mmCIF file of C-alpha atoms and ligand atoms in Angstrom:
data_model
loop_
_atom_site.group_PDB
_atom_site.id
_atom_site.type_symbol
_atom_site.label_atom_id
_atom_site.label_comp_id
_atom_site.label_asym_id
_atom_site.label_seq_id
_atom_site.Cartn_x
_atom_site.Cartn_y
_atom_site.Cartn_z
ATOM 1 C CA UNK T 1 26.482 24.605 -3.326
ATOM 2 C CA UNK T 2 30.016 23.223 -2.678
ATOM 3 C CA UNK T 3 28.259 20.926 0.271
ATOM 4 C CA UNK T 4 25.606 19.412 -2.040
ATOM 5 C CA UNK T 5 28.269 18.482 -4.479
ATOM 6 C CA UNK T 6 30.738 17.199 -2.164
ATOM 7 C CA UNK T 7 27.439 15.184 -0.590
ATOM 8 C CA UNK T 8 27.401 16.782 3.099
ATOM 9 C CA UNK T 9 24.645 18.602 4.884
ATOM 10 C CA UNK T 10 24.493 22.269 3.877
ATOM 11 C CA UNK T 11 24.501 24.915 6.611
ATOM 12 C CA UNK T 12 21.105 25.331 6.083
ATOM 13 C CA UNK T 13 20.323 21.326 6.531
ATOM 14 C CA UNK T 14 17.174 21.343 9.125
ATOM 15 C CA UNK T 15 17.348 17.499 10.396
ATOM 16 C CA UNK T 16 19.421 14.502 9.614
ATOM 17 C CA UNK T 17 18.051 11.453 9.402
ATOM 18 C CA UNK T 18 19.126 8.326 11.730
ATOM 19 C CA UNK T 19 18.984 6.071 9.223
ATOM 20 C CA UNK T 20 21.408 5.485 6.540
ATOM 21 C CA UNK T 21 20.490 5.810 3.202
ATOM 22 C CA UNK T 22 20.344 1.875 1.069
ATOM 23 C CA UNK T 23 20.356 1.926 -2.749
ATOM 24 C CA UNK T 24 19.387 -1.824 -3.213
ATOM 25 C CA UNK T 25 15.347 -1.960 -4.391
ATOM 26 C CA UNK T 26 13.627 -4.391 -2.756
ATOM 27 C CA UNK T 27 10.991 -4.609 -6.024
ATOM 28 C CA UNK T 28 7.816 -4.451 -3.712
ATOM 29 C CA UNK T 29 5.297 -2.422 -3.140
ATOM 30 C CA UNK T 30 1.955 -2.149 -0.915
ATOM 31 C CA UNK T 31 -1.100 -0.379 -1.401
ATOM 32 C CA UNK T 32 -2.448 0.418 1.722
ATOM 33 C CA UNK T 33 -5.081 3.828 3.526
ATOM 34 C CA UNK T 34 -3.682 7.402 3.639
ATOM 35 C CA UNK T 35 -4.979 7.287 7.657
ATOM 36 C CA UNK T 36 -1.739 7.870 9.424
ATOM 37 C CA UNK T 37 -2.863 6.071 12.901
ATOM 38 C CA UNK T 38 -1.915 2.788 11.218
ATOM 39 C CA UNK T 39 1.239 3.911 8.862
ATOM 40 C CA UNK T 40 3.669 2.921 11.990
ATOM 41 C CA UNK T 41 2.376 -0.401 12.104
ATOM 42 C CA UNK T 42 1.249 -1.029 8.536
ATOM 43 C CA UNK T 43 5.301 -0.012 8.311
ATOM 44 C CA UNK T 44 6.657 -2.715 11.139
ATOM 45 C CA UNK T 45 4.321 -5.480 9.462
ATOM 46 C CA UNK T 46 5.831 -5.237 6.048
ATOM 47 C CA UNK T 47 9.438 -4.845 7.230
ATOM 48 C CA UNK T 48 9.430 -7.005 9.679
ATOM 49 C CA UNK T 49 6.360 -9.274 9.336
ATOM 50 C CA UNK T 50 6.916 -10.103 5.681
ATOM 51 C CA UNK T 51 10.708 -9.246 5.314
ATOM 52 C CA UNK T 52 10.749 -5.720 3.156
ATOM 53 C CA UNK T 53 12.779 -3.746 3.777
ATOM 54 C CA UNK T 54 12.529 -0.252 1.695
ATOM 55 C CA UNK T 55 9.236 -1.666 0.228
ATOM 56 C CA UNK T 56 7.423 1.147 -2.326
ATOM 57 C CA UNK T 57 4.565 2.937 -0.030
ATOM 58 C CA UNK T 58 1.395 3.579 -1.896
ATOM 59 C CA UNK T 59 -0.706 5.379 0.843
ATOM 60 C CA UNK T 60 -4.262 6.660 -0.774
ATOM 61 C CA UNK T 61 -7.432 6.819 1.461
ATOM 62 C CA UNK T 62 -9.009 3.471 0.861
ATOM 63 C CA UNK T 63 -5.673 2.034 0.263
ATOM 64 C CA UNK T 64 -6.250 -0.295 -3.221
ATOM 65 C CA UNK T 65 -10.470 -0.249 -2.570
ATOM 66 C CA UNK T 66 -11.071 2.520 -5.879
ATOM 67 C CA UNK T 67 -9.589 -0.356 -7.936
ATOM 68 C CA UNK T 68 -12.422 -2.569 -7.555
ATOM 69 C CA UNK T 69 -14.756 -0.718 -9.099
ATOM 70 C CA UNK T 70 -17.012 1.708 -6.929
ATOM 71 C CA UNK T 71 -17.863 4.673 -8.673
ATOM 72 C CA UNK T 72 -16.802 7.306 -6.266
ATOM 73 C CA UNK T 73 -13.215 5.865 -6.873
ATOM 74 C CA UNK T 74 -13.183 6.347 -10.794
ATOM 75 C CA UNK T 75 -10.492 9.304 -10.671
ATOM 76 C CA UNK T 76 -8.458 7.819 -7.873
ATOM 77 C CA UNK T 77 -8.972 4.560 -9.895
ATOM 78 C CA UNK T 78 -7.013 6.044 -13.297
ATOM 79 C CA UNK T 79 -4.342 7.513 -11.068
ATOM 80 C CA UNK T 80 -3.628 4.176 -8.864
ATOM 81 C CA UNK T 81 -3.181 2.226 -12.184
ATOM 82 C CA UNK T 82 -0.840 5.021 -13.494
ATOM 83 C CA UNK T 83 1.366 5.143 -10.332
ATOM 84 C CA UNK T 84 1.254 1.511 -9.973
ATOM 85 C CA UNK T 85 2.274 0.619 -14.087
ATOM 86 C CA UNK T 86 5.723 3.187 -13.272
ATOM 87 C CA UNK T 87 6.651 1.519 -9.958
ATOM 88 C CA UNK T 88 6.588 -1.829 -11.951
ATOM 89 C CA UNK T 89 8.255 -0.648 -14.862
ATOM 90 C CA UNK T 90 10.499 1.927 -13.113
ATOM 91 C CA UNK T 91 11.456 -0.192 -9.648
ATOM 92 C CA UNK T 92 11.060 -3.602 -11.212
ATOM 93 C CA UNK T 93 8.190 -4.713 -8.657
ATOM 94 C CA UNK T 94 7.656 -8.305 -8.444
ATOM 95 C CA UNK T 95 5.110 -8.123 -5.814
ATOM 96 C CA UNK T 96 2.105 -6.242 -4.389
ATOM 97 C CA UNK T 97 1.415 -6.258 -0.760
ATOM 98 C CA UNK T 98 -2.602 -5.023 -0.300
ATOM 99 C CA UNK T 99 -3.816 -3.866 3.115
ATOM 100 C CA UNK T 100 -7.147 -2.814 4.315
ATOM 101 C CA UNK T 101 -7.630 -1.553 7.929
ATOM 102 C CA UNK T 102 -10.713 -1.798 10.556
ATOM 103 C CA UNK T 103 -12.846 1.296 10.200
ATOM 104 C CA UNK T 104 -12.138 2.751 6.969
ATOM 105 C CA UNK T 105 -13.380 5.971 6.982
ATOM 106 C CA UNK T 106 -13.470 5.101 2.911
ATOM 107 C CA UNK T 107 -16.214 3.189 3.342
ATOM 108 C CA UNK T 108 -18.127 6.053 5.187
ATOM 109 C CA UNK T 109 -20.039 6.351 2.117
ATOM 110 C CA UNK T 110 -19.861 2.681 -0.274
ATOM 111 C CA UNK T 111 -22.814 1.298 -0.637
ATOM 112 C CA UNK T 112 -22.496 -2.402 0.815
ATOM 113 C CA UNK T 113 -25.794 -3.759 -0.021
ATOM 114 C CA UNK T 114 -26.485 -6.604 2.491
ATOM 115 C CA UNK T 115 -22.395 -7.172 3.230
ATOM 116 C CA UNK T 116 -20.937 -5.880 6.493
ATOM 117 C CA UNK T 117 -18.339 -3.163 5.587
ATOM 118 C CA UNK T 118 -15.422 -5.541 6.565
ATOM 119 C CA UNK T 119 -16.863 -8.300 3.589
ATOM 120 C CA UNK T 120 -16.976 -5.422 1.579
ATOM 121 C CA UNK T 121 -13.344 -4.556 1.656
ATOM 122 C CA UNK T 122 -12.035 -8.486 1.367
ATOM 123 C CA UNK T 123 -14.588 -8.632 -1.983
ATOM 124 C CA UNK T 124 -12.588 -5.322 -2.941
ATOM 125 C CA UNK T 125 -9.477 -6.702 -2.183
ATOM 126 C CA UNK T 126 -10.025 -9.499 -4.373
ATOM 127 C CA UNK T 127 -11.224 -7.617 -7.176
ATOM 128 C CA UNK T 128 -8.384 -5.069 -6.684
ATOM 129 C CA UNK T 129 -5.884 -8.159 -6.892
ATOM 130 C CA UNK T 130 -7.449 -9.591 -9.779
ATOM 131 C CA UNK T 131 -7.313 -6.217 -11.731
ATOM 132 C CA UNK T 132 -4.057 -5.746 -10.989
ATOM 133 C CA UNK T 133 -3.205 -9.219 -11.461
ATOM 134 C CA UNK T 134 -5.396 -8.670 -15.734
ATOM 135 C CA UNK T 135 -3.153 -5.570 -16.377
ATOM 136 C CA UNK T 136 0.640 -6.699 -15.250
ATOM 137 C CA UNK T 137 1.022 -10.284 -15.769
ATOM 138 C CA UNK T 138 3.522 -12.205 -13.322
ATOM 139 C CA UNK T 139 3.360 -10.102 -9.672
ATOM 140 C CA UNK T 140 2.756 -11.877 -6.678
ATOM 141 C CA UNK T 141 -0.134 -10.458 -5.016
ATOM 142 C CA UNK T 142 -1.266 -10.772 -1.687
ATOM 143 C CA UNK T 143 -3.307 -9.371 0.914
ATOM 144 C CA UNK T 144 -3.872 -8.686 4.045
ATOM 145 C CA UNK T 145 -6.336 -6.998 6.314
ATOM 146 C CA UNK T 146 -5.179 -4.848 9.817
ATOM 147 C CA UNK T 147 -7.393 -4.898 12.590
ATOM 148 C CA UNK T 148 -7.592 -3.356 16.378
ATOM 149 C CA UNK T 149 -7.094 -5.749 18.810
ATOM 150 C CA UNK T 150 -6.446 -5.129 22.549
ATOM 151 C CA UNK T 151 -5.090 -1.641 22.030
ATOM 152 C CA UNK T 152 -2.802 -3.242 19.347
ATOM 153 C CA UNK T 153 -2.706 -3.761 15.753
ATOM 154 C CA UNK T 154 -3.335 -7.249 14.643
ATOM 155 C CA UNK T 155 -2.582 -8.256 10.579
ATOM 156 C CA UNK T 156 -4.177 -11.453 9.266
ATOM 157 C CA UNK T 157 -4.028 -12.627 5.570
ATOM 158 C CA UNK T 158 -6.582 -12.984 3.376
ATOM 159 C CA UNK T 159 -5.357 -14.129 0.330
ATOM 160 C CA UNK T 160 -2.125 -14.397 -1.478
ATOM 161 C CA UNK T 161 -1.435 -14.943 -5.271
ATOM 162 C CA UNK T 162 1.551 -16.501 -7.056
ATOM 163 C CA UNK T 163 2.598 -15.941 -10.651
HETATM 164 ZN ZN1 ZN M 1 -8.706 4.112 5.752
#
């Protein structure tokens, strides 16, 4: 007890992480899949791609996809919009980072009509954007779509939205 208030690691402490602990918010966020084969890079692109640092992770399978609509994301749909309306109001987010990824497993079972899965998720990205964009007036919103190239992960944007 005497370690936890005096702020050092209690005998018990398991690991220590190497990196030091920064107060300062960043007031971003992304939205991105649950599917941890991309979180490492999904991670690099938005700290050191787009410059955020300690950016708000929103990891759900499907990433922001149940916000456009589909009807097997209703549920997941309600929560998203709850978690995302506290990060704004609680972290002062200015701006939304959305990021689908090459072979959803999400989209095992959407029903794409005549689209190919991947125009699929940048019509669900839109609507995603613009339905965040209806309920919280003033974020920047942008997105951006990660896809498997040479053995690599490759992000290219598709669209980006200023206040
Ligand atoms: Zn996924």
């Amino acid at each position: 007890m005497t370690d936890i208030l005096n702020n050092r690691a209690a005998p018990r402490t398991l690991f220590v992480s190497s990196q030091p602990f920064e107060g300062e918010r960043i007031a971003a966020a992304a939205i991105y899949c649950s599917d941890g084969r991309w979180g490492e890079q999904m991670d690099e692109f938005l700290q050191v791609g787009l410059g955020l640092p300690r950016y708000d992770r929103v990891a759900i399978p499907g990433g922001a996809a149940c916000l456009a609509g589909h009807m097997k994301g209703f549920h997941e749909k309600l929560s998203l919009e709850a978690q995302l309306s506290f990060l704004i109001k609680e972290h002062g987010l200015h701006k939304i980072v959305l990021i689908a990824h090459e072979g959803c497993a999400y989209y095992k079972d959407v029903w794409t009509g005549s689209q190919s899965v991947i125009e699929q998720q940048a019509e669900d990205l839109k609507r995603a954007a613009q339905h965040i964009e209806f309920c919280n007036k003033g974020l920047e919103i942008s997105s951006y779509f990660a896809r498997k190239v040479d053995g690599k992960v490759a992000f290219e944007p598709w669209s980006n939205h200023q206040p």
